[in-house]
């Protein structure tokens, strides 16, 4: 959940509370504007909040990215208030003080987290909102889709041209030849290494992130961070990452690695450029050392910038330029990539590389679809011409008769992906459905997937969302291995099966004996004939009516975690199933 959205929610609540307080001002005097010295104004105003809007309900909707009338209300009024401050030239330090007071009074987090977040983001937010030409309605339409508000601005209502070549007949994916080679592909996602993780530190620190040296020792044994990780708001200890990689090299034969982003820890209030660069190189070096001779193909996550989710367009220069990250990413990952891939990586942080003569891998920079990357409010039209480049890459592969796998961080159907970007990507995938034979993403920390649909609700493609290495969000550290129809002349490059492995943190911490176990094989666990799109679609239909099978899926969704959760039934079940039928963000067309 983005802190930009939390503070936007808070400003909206403040606006609502102001109106309520004004109505109660029976003596007819206008409420005075709050000042830095006024310590009573905000607490008095905030006492009205829970009568105006259910704060907990809205935060819950934020967490799942749900677009609802309430969320649209929050967005439009929050943006209106912020733009009013900007248009009336309210000093930036005064706006920052208001935001801090709201954050602190509502106890959105500790005072140090509130101060750190506001300090990091205030310059960027003011820069963007002084320059955007969008009003509140269109801002919220860009971020949340047509369900919130329709967009007329051509900078945010755009279509990437496809190709003059007609779509060829859809190829039927045949079973591989008997005895044909199989490629084994390791998928790592959301590493979130915390170099300051400390066993015994306070894991219940009531902040965005715990288990760190700075959190001090735990007040009670039950609050102490485990040696190998913790289900609470804690990231990956170095020992756990290294142990996992040693286990992988000793137990599996791996042909190459997909590494789908989010390398730094979740201390988003405390990031610096130097620290982000350090952790980028540190984890890249750890992978290279522990996976010697194995190619690694990375994708950029939304945590890699010095401000989380802050990825300006390449044309943004000066103070806010992101070129420093382009250079560092190319330096860290260039060891695994040819020169032509390094060129586009340096320009836009995306690239293409041929795995073998019949298979190309494309790594996308999904931060250009990120709804929390508010630089997109200046102009979201195909930033860095990435989707135009993708069309050219896919057309080239179609003409060559080769297949393509796509990797990225934010899944295209996730609520964190801009609706207009997602819709364009969806069109591209369906146009090249016979060429694209696999998509692999991360970001959600969960073990799930998204189904693409074509004409007449025909399933066309699958985006696999790999489980996270980090335990943040109450899951077990996990990794996945895909079996791919291998390197031979008539290879389909189709995903034949996937196996997911996990570390049970409860057991590892209790006995100081980390054991990585097979969680499940997709085909075996769900009785699937293949992993083709139509088979996944049939499985989702079965989940709808066979609840024991769905509950088994939910256990895997959270990596067989021991972290307590309510049983997923009713609305939870429907939202979970809808999420997997929604590869086009903020679009529930295929949910029913």
Coordinates of C-alpha atoms in Angstrom, one line a residue:
X1 CA 0.0 0.0 0.0
X2 CA 1.5 3.3 -1.1
X3 CA 2.2 6.1 1.4
X4 CA 1.1 8.6 -1.2
X5 CA -2.3 7.0 -1.1
X6 CA -2.4 6.9 2.7
X7 CA -1.6 10.6 2.9
X8 CA -4.1 11.4 0.2
X9 CA -6.7 9.5 2.2
X10 CA -5.8 11.5 5.3
X11 CA -6.2 14.8 3.4
X12 CA -9.6 13.8 2.2
X13 CA -10.6 12.9 5.7
X14 CA -9.3 16.2 6.9
X15 CA -11.5 18.0 4.3
X16 CA -14.5 16.0 5.3
X17 CA -13.8 16.7 9.0
X18 CA -13.5 20.4 8.2
X19 CA -16.9 20.4 6.7
X20 CA -18.4 18.7 9.7
X21 CA -16.6 21.0 12.1
X22 CA -17.9 24.0 10.2
X23 CA -21.5 22.7 10.4
X24 CA -21.1 22.4 14.2
X25 CA -19.7 26.0 14.6
X26 CA -22.9 27.3 16.0
X27 CA -21.6 30.8 17.0
X28 CA -21.3 31.7 13.3
X29 CA -17.6 32.4 13.4
X30 CA -15.5 30.9 10.6
X31 CA -13.0 28.3 11.5
X32 CA -9.5 29.7 11.4
X33 CA -6.9 28.2 9.1
X34 CA -4.6 25.9 11.1
X35 CA -1.1 27.2 11.8
X36 CA 2.1 25.4 12.9
X37 CA 1.6 26.6 16.4
X38 CA -2.0 25.4 16.7
X39 CA -1.8 22.0 18.5
X40 CA -5.6 21.7 19.1
X41 CA -7.1 22.3 15.6
X42 CA -6.3 18.9 14.1
X43 CA -7.2 16.7 17.0
X44 CA -10.6 18.5 17.2
X45 CA -11.1 18.1 13.5
X46 CA -10.0 14.5 13.4
X47 CA -12.6 13.6 16.0
X48 CA -15.2 13.9 13.3
X49 CA -13.5 11.6 10.9
X50 CA -15.1 8.3 11.8
X51 CA -18.6 9.8 11.5
X52 CA -17.8 10.9 8.0
X53 CA -16.0 7.9 6.5
X54 CA -14.9 4.4 7.7
X55 CA -11.1 4.8 7.8
X56 CA -10.6 1.1 8.3
X57 CA -12.8 0.2 5.3
X58 CA -10.9 2.6 3.0
X59 CA -7.5 1.3 4.2
X60 CA -8.7 -2.3 3.5
X61 CA -9.7 -1.2 0.0
X62 CA -6.3 0.4 -0.5
X63 CA -4.6 -2.8 0.4
X64 CA -6.4 -4.8 -2.3
X65 CA -6.5 -2.0 -4.8
X66 CA -10.3 -2.0 -4.9
X67 CA -11.9 0.8 -7.0
X68 CA -15.1 1.8 -5.2
X69 CA -17.2 4.9 -4.9
X70 CA -15.6 5.5 -1.5
X71 CA -12.1 5.3 -3.0
X72 CA -13.0 7.6 -5.9
X73 CA -14.4 10.1 -3.3
X74 CA -11.1 9.8 -1.4
X75 CA -9.1 10.4 -4.5
X76 CA -11.0 13.3 -6.0
X77 CA -11.3 15.3 -2.8
X78 CA -7.8 14.6 -1.7
X79 CA -6.4 15.7 -5.0
X80 CA -8.6 18.7 -5.0
X81 CA -7.3 19.8 -1.6
X82 CA -3.7 19.2 -2.6
X83 CA -4.2 21.2 -5.9
X84 CA -5.9 24.0 -3.9
X85 CA -2.8 24.3 -1.7
X86 CA -0.6 24.4 -4.7
X87 CA -2.7 27.0 -6.6
X88 CA -2.9 29.3 -3.6
X89 CA 0.9 29.1 -3.2
X90 CA 0.7 27.7 0.3
X91 CA 4.3 27.2 1.4
X92 CA 5.7 23.7 0.9
X93 CA 6.9 23.5 4.5
X94 CA 3.4 24.3 5.7
X95 CA 1.8 21.6 3.5
X96 CA 4.4 19.2 4.8
X97 CA 3.6 20.2 8.4
X98 CA -0.2 19.6 7.8
X99 CA 0.6 16.1 6.3
X100 CA 2.9 15.3 9.2
X101 CA 0.2 16.3 11.7
X102 CA -2.4 14.2 10.0
X103 CA -0.1 11.2 9.8
X104 CA 0.9 11.5 13.4
X105 CA -2.6 12.2 14.8
X106 CA -4.2 9.4 12.9
X107 CA -1.3 7.2 14.0
X108 CA -0.7 6.0 10.4
X109 CA 2.7 5.0 11.7
X110 CA 5.4 6.2 14.1
X111 CA 6.5 9.8 14.1
X112 CA 9.9 8.9 12.6
X113 CA 8.2 7.1 9.7
X114 CA 5.7 9.9 9.1
X115 CA 8.6 12.5 9.1
X116 CA 10.8 10.4 6.9
X117 CA 8.1 9.7 4.3
X118 CA 7.0 13.3 4.0
X119 CA 10.6 14.5 3.9
X120 CA 11.4 12.1 1.0
X121 CA 8.3 12.8 -1.1
X122 CA 7.4 16.5 -0.6
X123 CA 9.7 18.0 -3.3
X124 CA 8.6 15.4 -5.9
X125 CA 4.9 15.8 -5.2
X126 CA 5.0 19.6 -5.3
X127 CA 7.0 19.5 -8.6
X128 CA 4.4 17.1 -10.2
X129 CA 1.3 18.9 -9.0
X130 CA 2.6 22.3 -10.1
X131 CA 3.0 20.9 -13.6
X132 CA 0.1 18.5 -14.3
X133 CA -2.7 19.8 -16.5
X134 CA -5.2 17.3 -15.0
X135 CA -7.9 18.2 -12.6
X136 CA -9.0 16.0 -9.7
X137 CA -11.4 13.9 -11.8
X138 CA -9.0 13.1 -14.5
X139 CA -6.1 12.4 -12.0
X140 CA -8.3 9.8 -10.4
X141 CA -9.4 8.4 -13.7
X142 CA -5.8 8.0 -14.8
X143 CA -4.9 6.2 -11.6
X144 CA -8.1 4.1 -11.1
X145 CA -9.7 3.8 -14.5
X146 CA -13.1 4.5 -16.0
X147 CA -14.9 3.2 -13.0
X148 CA -13.8 6.3 -11.2
X149 CA -13.8 8.9 -14.0
X150 CA -13.4 8.9 -17.8
X151 CA -10.3 10.5 -19.4
X152 CA -10.3 13.0 -22.3
X153 CA -6.7 14.1 -22.2
X154 CA -4.8 12.7 -25.2
X155 CA -1.7 12.4 -23.0
X156 CA -3.5 9.8 -20.9
X157 CA -5.9 8.2 -23.4
X158 CA -3.7 6.7 -25.9
X159 CA -3.3 3.6 -28.1
X160 CA 0.0 2.0 -29.2
X161 CA -0.2 1.0 -32.9
X162 CA 0.1 -2.7 -33.4
X163 CA 1.5 -4.0 -36.7
X164 CA 0.5 -3.9 -40.4
X165 CA 0.9 -7.6 -40.6
X166 CA -2.4 -9.5 -40.0
X167 CA -2.6 -11.8 -37.1
X168 CA -1.8 -15.4 -38.2
X169 CA -4.0 -18.3 -37.3
X170 CA -3.6 -19.2 -33.7
X171 CA -1.2 -22.1 -33.2
X172 CA -2.4 -25.1 -31.2
X173 CA 0.2 -25.9 -28.6
X174 CA 1.1 -29.6 -28.9
X175 CA 2.5 -31.8 -26.3
X176 CA 6.3 -32.0 -26.6
X177 CA 7.9 -34.9 -28.3
X178 CA 8.6 -37.9 -26.1
X179 CA 12.1 -37.6 -24.7
X180 CA 12.5 -34.0 -25.8
X181 CA 14.8 -31.8 -23.7
X182 CA 13.3 -29.8 -20.9
X183 CA 14.7 -26.4 -19.7
X184 CA 14.6 -25.8 -15.9
X185 CA 14.1 -22.2 -15.0
X186 CA 14.4 -20.7 -11.5
X187 CA 12.1 -17.8 -10.6
X188 CA 13.1 -15.6 -7.8
X189 CA 11.0 -12.5 -6.9
X190 CA 10.8 -9.8 -4.2
X191 CA 14.1 -10.6 -2.6
X192 CA 13.8 -7.6 -0.2
X193 CA 17.1 -8.3 1.5
X194 CA 17.5 -6.5 4.8
X195 CA 21.2 -6.1 5.6
X196 CA 20.2 -4.8 9.1
X197 CA 18.0 -7.7 10.1
X198 CA 18.9 -8.8 13.6
X199 CA 17.8 -12.0 15.4
X200 CA 16.1 -11.1 18.6
X201 CA 15.2 -7.6 17.6
X202 CA 11.6 -6.3 18.1
X203 CA 9.4 -7.9 15.4
X204 CA 6.4 -6.1 16.8
X205 CA 7.6 -2.6 16.5
X206 CA 4.3 -1.1 15.1
X207 CA 6.0 0.4 12.1
X208 CA 6.1 -0.4 8.3
X209 CA 9.1 -2.6 9.0
X210 CA 10.6 -4.3 12.0
X211 CA 13.2 -6.9 13.0
X212 CA 16.1 -4.4 12.6
X213 CA 19.0 -3.4 14.7
X214 CA 17.4 0.1 15.2
X215 CA 14.3 -1.5 16.6
X216 CA 16.2 -2.7 19.7
X217 CA 15.7 -5.9 21.6
X218 CA 12.3 -7.4 21.8
X219 CA 10.3 -6.6 25.0
X220 CA 9.2 -10.2 25.4
X221 CA 10.3 -13.5 23.8
X222 CA 7.2 -13.7 21.7
X223 CA 8.1 -10.4 20.0
X224 CA 11.6 -11.4 19.1
X225 CA 12.6 -11.8 15.5
X226 CA 13.5 -15.3 14.5
X227 CA 16.9 -16.3 13.3
X228 CA 15.7 -17.2 9.8
X229 CA 13.0 -14.6 9.3
X230 CA 9.7 -13.5 10.7
X231 CA 6.1 -13.4 9.6
X232 CA 5.5 -9.9 10.8
X233 CA 6.6 -6.8 8.9
X234 CA 10.1 -8.1 8.4
X235 CA 12.3 -8.7 5.4
X236 CA 14.9 -11.3 4.4
X237 CA 18.0 -11.9 6.5
X238 CA 21.2 -12.4 4.6
X239 CA 21.7 -15.9 6.0
X240 CA 18.3 -17.0 4.7
X241 CA 19.0 -15.7 1.2
X242 CA 22.4 -17.3 1.0
X243 CA 21.1 -20.6 2.5
X244 CA 18.3 -20.7 -0.1
X245 CA 20.8 -20.2 -3.0
X246 CA 23.2 -22.9 -1.7
X247 CA 20.2 -25.3 -1.4
X248 CA 19.1 -24.5 -4.9
X249 CA 22.6 -25.2 -6.5
X250 CA 23.0 -28.4 -4.5
X251 CA 19.5 -29.9 -5.2
X252 CA 18.5 -28.5 -8.6
X253 CA 19.9 -28.3 -12.1
X254 CA 19.1 -24.8 -13.3
X255 CA 19.5 -23.5 -16.9
X256 CA 18.8 -19.9 -16.1
X257 CA 17.2 -17.6 -13.6
X258 CA 14.3 -15.1 -13.8
X259 CA 14.7 -12.4 -11.1
X260 CA 11.6 -10.2 -11.1
X261 CA 12.5 -7.3 -9.0
X262 CA 12.2 -5.6 -5.6
X263 CA 15.7 -6.0 -4.2
X264 CA 15.9 -3.4 -1.2
X265 CA 14.0 -3.8 2.1
X266 CA 10.7 -2.1 3.0
X267 CA 12.3 0.8 5.0
X268 CA 10.7 3.2 2.5
X269 CA 10.8 6.2 4.8
X270 CA 14.6 5.9 5.1
X271 CA 16.0 5.3 1.6
X272 CA 19.0 7.1 0.1
X273 CA 20.5 6.8 -3.3
X274 CA 23.8 5.4 -1.9
X275 CA 21.9 2.8 0.1
X276 CA 19.8 1.7 -2.9
X277 CA 22.9 1.4 -5.1
X278 CA 24.7 -0.6 -2.4
X279 CA 21.9 -3.1 -2.0
X280 CA 21.5 -3.4 -5.8
X281 CA 25.1 -4.4 -6.2
X282 CA 25.3 -6.5 -3.0
X283 CA 22.4 -8.8 -4.0
X284 CA 23.5 -9.0 -7.6
X285 CA 26.9 -10.1 -6.4
X286 CA 25.4 -12.6 -4.0
X287 CA 23.4 -14.2 -6.9
X288 CA 26.5 -14.3 -9.2
X289 CA 28.6 -15.9 -6.4
X290 CA 26.1 -18.5 -5.4
X291 CA 24.8 -19.3 -8.9
X292 CA 28.1 -19.5 -10.8
X293 CA 27.9 -19.9 -14.5
X294 CA 24.1 -19.7 -14.5
X295 CA 22.7 -16.7 -16.5
X296 CA 20.4 -14.4 -14.5
X297 CA 17.8 -12.3 -16.3
X298 CA 16.5 -9.5 -14.0
X299 CA 13.6 -7.1 -14.2
X300 CA 13.3 -3.8 -12.3
X301 CA 11.1 -3.6 -9.3
X302 CA 9.2 -0.6 -7.9
X303 CA 11.4 -0.5 -4.8
X304 CA 14.7 0.0 -6.6
X305 CA 14.6 3.8 -6.8
X306 CA 15.8 6.1 -4.1
X307 CA 12.1 7.0 -3.5
X308 CA 9.9 4.0 -3.8
X309 CA 7.7 4.1 -6.9
X310 CA 9.6 7.2 -8.2
X311 CA 10.5 6.6 -11.9
X312 CA 10.4 9.8 -14.0
X313 CA 10.3 9.6 -17.7
X314 CA 13.7 9.5 -19.4
X315 CA 13.2 13.1 -20.6
X316 CA 13.0 14.4 -17.1
X317 CA 16.5 15.9 -16.4
X318 CA 18.2 17.7 -13.5
X319 CA 17.4 17.1 -9.9
X320 CA 14.7 14.4 -10.5
X321 CA 16.5 12.5 -13.3
X322 CA 16.5 8.7 -12.9
X323 CA 19.5 8.3 -15.2
X324 CA 21.7 7.4 -12.1
X325 CA 19.6 4.2 -11.6
X326 CA 19.8 3.4 -15.3
X327 CA 23.6 3.4 -15.1
X328 CA 23.8 1.5 -11.8
X329 CA 21.4 -1.2 -13.0
X330 CA 23.4 -1.6 -16.2
X331 CA 26.6 -1.9 -14.2
X332 CA 25.2 -4.5 -11.8
X333 CA 23.4 -6.6 -14.4
X334 CA 25.6 -6.2 -17.5
X335 CA 27.6 -9.3 -16.5
X336 CA 24.6 -11.4 -17.6
X337 CA 23.5 -9.5 -20.7
X338 CA 24.9 -8.9 -24.3
X339 CA 25.8 -5.4 -25.4
X340 CA 22.6 -4.7 -27.4
X341 CA 20.5 -5.6 -24.3
X342 CA 22.6 -3.3 -22.1
X343 CA 21.9 -0.4 -24.5
X344 CA 18.1 -0.5 -24.0
X345 CA 18.6 -1.3 -20.3
X346 CA 20.6 1.9 -20.0
X347 CA 18.0 3.9 -22.0
X348 CA 14.8 2.7 -20.5
X349 CA 15.6 -0.2 -18.1
X350 CA 14.1 -2.9 -20.4
X351 CA 15.8 -5.3 -22.8
X352 CA 15.5 -8.4 -25.0
X353 CA 17.9 -11.4 -25.2
X354 CA 17.8 -14.7 -27.1
X355 CA 18.0 -17.6 -24.7
X356 CA 18.5 -20.0 -27.5
X357 CA 17.8 -19.9 -31.3
X358 CA 14.1 -20.5 -30.8
X359 CA 13.4 -18.5 -27.7
X360 CA 13.6 -14.8 -26.9
X361 CA 13.3 -13.3 -23.4
X362 CA 11.9 -9.8 -23.0
X363 CA 12.3 -7.9 -19.7
X364 CA 10.0 -5.0 -19.2
X365 CA 10.2 -2.0 -16.9
X366 CA 6.8 -2.2 -15.3
X367 CA 7.3 1.1 -13.4
X368 CA 5.9 2.9 -16.4
X369 CA 2.6 1.3 -15.7
X370 CA 2.8 1.9 -11.9
X371 CA -0.2 3.8 -10.5
X372 CA 2.0 4.9 -7.6
X373 CA 4.6 6.4 -9.9
X374 CA 2.9 9.8 -10.0
X375 CA 5.4 11.1 -12.7
X376 CA 2.9 9.4 -15.0
X377 CA 0.4 12.2 -14.2
X378 CA 2.6 14.5 -16.4
X379 CA 2.3 12.3 -19.4
X380 CA 1.6 8.6 -19.3
X381 CA 1.8 8.1 -23.1
X382 CA 4.0 5.0 -23.6
X383 CA 6.9 6.2 -21.5
X384 CA 10.3 5.5 -23.1
X385 CA 8.3 4.1 -26.0
X386 CA 8.5 0.8 -24.3
X387 CA 5.3 -0.7 -25.6
X388 CA 6.1 0.4 -29.2
X389 CA 9.5 -1.3 -28.8
X390 CA 7.7 -4.4 -27.4
X391 CA 5.5 -4.6 -30.5
X392 CA 8.6 -4.4 -32.8
X393 CA 10.3 -7.2 -30.8
X394 CA 7.2 -9.5 -31.0
X395 CA 6.7 -8.8 -34.7
X396 CA 10.4 -9.6 -35.3
X397 CA 10.0 -12.9 -33.4
X398 CA 6.8 -13.8 -35.2
X399 CA 8.5 -13.4 -38.6
X400 CA 11.4 -15.5 -37.4
X401 CA 9.1 -18.2 -36.1
X402 CA 10.6 -17.9 -32.6
X403 CA 8.7 -17.8 -29.2
X404 CA 8.9 -15.2 -26.5
X405 CA 8.8 -15.2 -22.7
X406 CA 8.2 -11.9 -21.0
X407 CA 9.3 -11.0 -17.4
X408 CA 8.5 -7.9 -15.3
X409 CA 7.7 -6.9 -11.8
X410 CA 4.2 -5.5 -11.5
X411 CA 1.7 -7.9 -13.1
X412 CA -0.2 -6.1 -15.9
X413 CA -3.6 -6.9 -14.4
X414 CA -2.7 -5.7 -10.9
X415 CA -4.5 -2.7 -9.5
X416 CA -1.1 -1.0 -9.3
X417 CA -0.8 -0.9 -13.1
X418 CA -2.2 2.1 -15.0
X419 CA -5.4 1.1 -16.7
X420 CA -4.4 2.7 -20.1
X421 CA -1.0 1.0 -20.0
X422 CA -2.5 -2.3 -19.0
X423 CA -5.2 -2.2 -21.8
X424 CA -2.5 -1.5 -24.4
X425 CA -0.4 -4.4 -23.1
X426 CA -3.5 -6.7 -23.2
X427 CA -4.1 -5.9 -26.8
X428 CA -0.5 -6.6 -27.7
X429 CA -0.4 -10.0 -25.9
X430 CA -3.7 -11.1 -27.6
X431 CA -2.3 -10.0 -31.0
X432 CA 0.8 -12.1 -30.5
X433 CA -0.7 -14.9 -28.5
X434 CA 1.0 -17.6 -30.7
X435 CA 4.4 -16.0 -30.1
X436 CA 4.2 -15.2 -26.4
X437 CA 4.4 -18.6 -24.6
X438 CA 5.0 -17.4 -21.0
X439 CA 4.8 -14.3 -18.8
X440 CA 6.4 -14.1 -15.3
X441 CA 5.9 -11.4 -12.7
X442 CA 6.1 -10.7 -9.0
X443 CA 5.2 -7.8 -6.8
X444 CA 2.2 -9.2 -4.9
X445 CA 4.3 -11.6 -2.7
X446 CA 1.6 -14.2 -3.4
X447 CA 1.6 -17.4 -5.5
X448 CA -1.1 -16.6 -8.1
X449 CA -1.7 -15.9 -11.8
X450 CA -3.6 -13.9 -14.3
X451 CA -5.6 -15.2 -17.3
X452 CA -5.8 -13.2 -20.6
X453 CA -9.0 -13.6 -22.7
X454 CA -9.7 -12.9 -26.4
X455 CA -12.8 -13.0 -28.5
X456 CA -15.8 -14.8 -27.0
X457 CA -14.0 -15.2 -23.6
X458 CA -11.4 -17.6 -25.1
X459 CA -8.4 -17.9 -22.8
X460 CA -5.3 -16.8 -24.7
X461 CA -2.4 -16.4 -22.3
X462 CA -1.2 -16.8 -18.7
X463 CA 0.9 -14.4 -16.5
X464 CA 2.5 -16.4 -13.7
X465 CA 3.0 -14.4 -10.5
X466 CA 5.8 -16.0 -8.5
X467 CA 5.9 -16.2 -4.7
X468 CA 8.3 -13.9 -2.8
X469 CA 11.6 -14.7 -1.2
X470 CA 10.7 -12.2 1.6
X471 CA 8.3 -13.2 4.4
X472 CA 6.9 -9.7 4.5
X473 CA 3.1 -9.9 4.5
X474 CA 3.1 -13.1 6.6
X475 CA 4.3 -15.7 4.0
X476 CA 7.1 -18.3 4.0
X477 CA 10.2 -17.6 1.9
X478 CA 9.7 -19.3 -1.4
X479 CA 11.1 -19.9 -4.9
X480 CA 9.8 -21.6 -8.0
X481 CA 11.2 -23.8 -10.8
X482 CA 9.4 -24.0 -14.2
X483 CA 9.8 -26.9 -16.6
X484 CA 9.9 -25.5 -20.2
X485 CA 9.6 -27.4 -23.4
X486 CA 13.3 -27.3 -24.3
X487 CA 15.9 -26.3 -26.9
X488 CA 15.2 -28.3 -30.0
X489 CA 14.0 -27.5 -33.5
X490 CA 10.2 -27.8 -33.0
X491 CA 10.1 -26.7 -29.4
X492 CA 6.9 -25.0 -28.3
X493 CA 8.7 -23.2 -25.4
X494 CA 5.5 -23.8 -23.4
X495 CA 5.5 -24.0 -19.6
X496 CA 5.0 -27.7 -18.9
X497 CA 4.8 -27.5 -15.1
X498 CA 6.0 -25.6 -12.2
X499 CA 7.2 -26.6 -8.7
X500 CA 7.2 -24.3 -5.8
X501 CA 9.5 -24.7 -2.8
X502 CA 9.3 -23.0 0.7
X503 CA 10.9 -22.7 4.0
X504 CA 8.6 -23.1 7.0
X505 CA 9.8 -20.2 9.3
X506 CA 8.1 -21.6 12.4
X507 CA 10.0 -24.8 12.2
X508 CA 13.3 -23.2 11.1
X509 CA 13.3 -20.7 14.0
X510 CA 12.2 -23.2 16.6
X511 CA 14.8 -25.9 15.8
X512 CA 17.4 -23.7 14.0
X513 CA 17.2 -26.1 11.1
X514 CA 16.1 -24.5 7.9
X515 CA 14.7 -27.1 5.5
X516 CA 13.5 -26.1 2.0
X517 CA 10.6 -28.4 0.9
X518 CA 8.5 -28.9 -2.2
X519 CA 5.2 -27.2 -1.6
X520 CA 3.5 -28.5 -4.8
X521 CA 3.6 -29.3 -8.5
X522 CA 0.9 -27.4 -10.3
X523 CA -0.1 -30.3 -12.6
X524 CA -0.1 -32.9 -9.8
X525 CA -1.7 -30.8 -7.1
X526 CA -4.6 -29.6 -9.3
X527 CA -4.9 -32.6 -11.6
X528 CA -4.3 -30.5 -14.8
X529 CA -3.7 -32.1 -18.2
X530 CA -1.4 -29.2 -19.1
X531 CA -0.6 -25.6 -18.1
X532 CA -2.2 -24.1 -21.2
X533 CA -4.6 -21.1 -20.8
X534 CA -7.7 -23.1 -21.3
X535 CA -6.7 -25.6 -18.5
X536 CA -6.1 -22.7 -16.1
X537 CA -9.5 -21.3 -17.0
X538 CA -11.1 -24.6 -16.3
X539 CA -9.3 -24.8 -12.9
X540 CA -10.7 -21.3 -12.0
X541 CA -14.2 -22.6 -12.8
X542 CA -13.6 -25.6 -10.6
X543 CA -12.4 -23.3 -7.8
X544 CA -15.7 -21.5 -8.0
X545 CA -17.7 -24.7 -7.2
X546 CA -15.2 -27.0 -5.4
X547 CA -14.4 -25.1 -2.2
X548 CA -12.0 -27.7 -0.8
X549 CA -9.9 -27.3 -3.9
X550 CA -10.0 -23.5 -3.7
X551 CA -9.0 -23.6 0.0
X552 CA -6.0 -25.8 -1.0
X553 CA -5.1 -23.1 -3.5
X554 CA -5.4 -20.4 -0.8
X555 CA -2.9 -22.3 1.4
X556 CA -0.5 -22.2 -1.6
X557 CA -1.4 -18.5 -2.2
X558 CA 0.3 -17.7 1.1
X559 CA 3.2 -20.2 0.7
X560 CA 1.8 -22.6 3.4
X561 CA 2.3 -19.9 6.0
X562 CA 1.5 -20.5 9.7
X563 CA 0.6 -16.8 10.0
X564 CA -3.0 -16.7 11.2
X565 CA -5.6 -15.6 8.6
X566 CA -9.4 -15.7 8.3
X567 CA -10.8 -18.4 6.1
X568 CA -11.3 -17.0 2.6
X569 CA -15.0 -17.4 1.7
X570 CA -17.7 -15.1 0.3
X571 CA -16.4 -11.7 -0.8
X572 CA -12.8 -12.8 -0.2
X573 CA -13.2 -15.8 -2.5
X574 CA -14.9 -13.8 -5.2
X575 CA -12.2 -11.1 -5.1
X576 CA -9.4 -13.7 -5.2
X577 CA -10.9 -15.4 -8.3
X578 CA -11.7 -12.1 -10.0
X579 CA -8.1 -11.0 -9.5
X580 CA -6.9 -14.0 -11.5
X581 CA -9.4 -13.4 -14.3
X582 CA -8.3 -9.7 -14.6
X583 CA -5.2 -9.4 -16.6
X584 CA -6.5 -6.0 -17.6
X585 CA -6.2 -3.7 -14.5
X586 CA -9.4 -2.2 -13.0
X587 CA -11.5 -4.3 -15.4
X588 CA -13.8 -7.0 -14.0
X589 CA -15.3 -8.0 -17.4
X590 CA -14.4 -11.7 -17.1
X591 CA -15.1 -12.1 -13.4
X592 CA -18.7 -13.4 -13.6

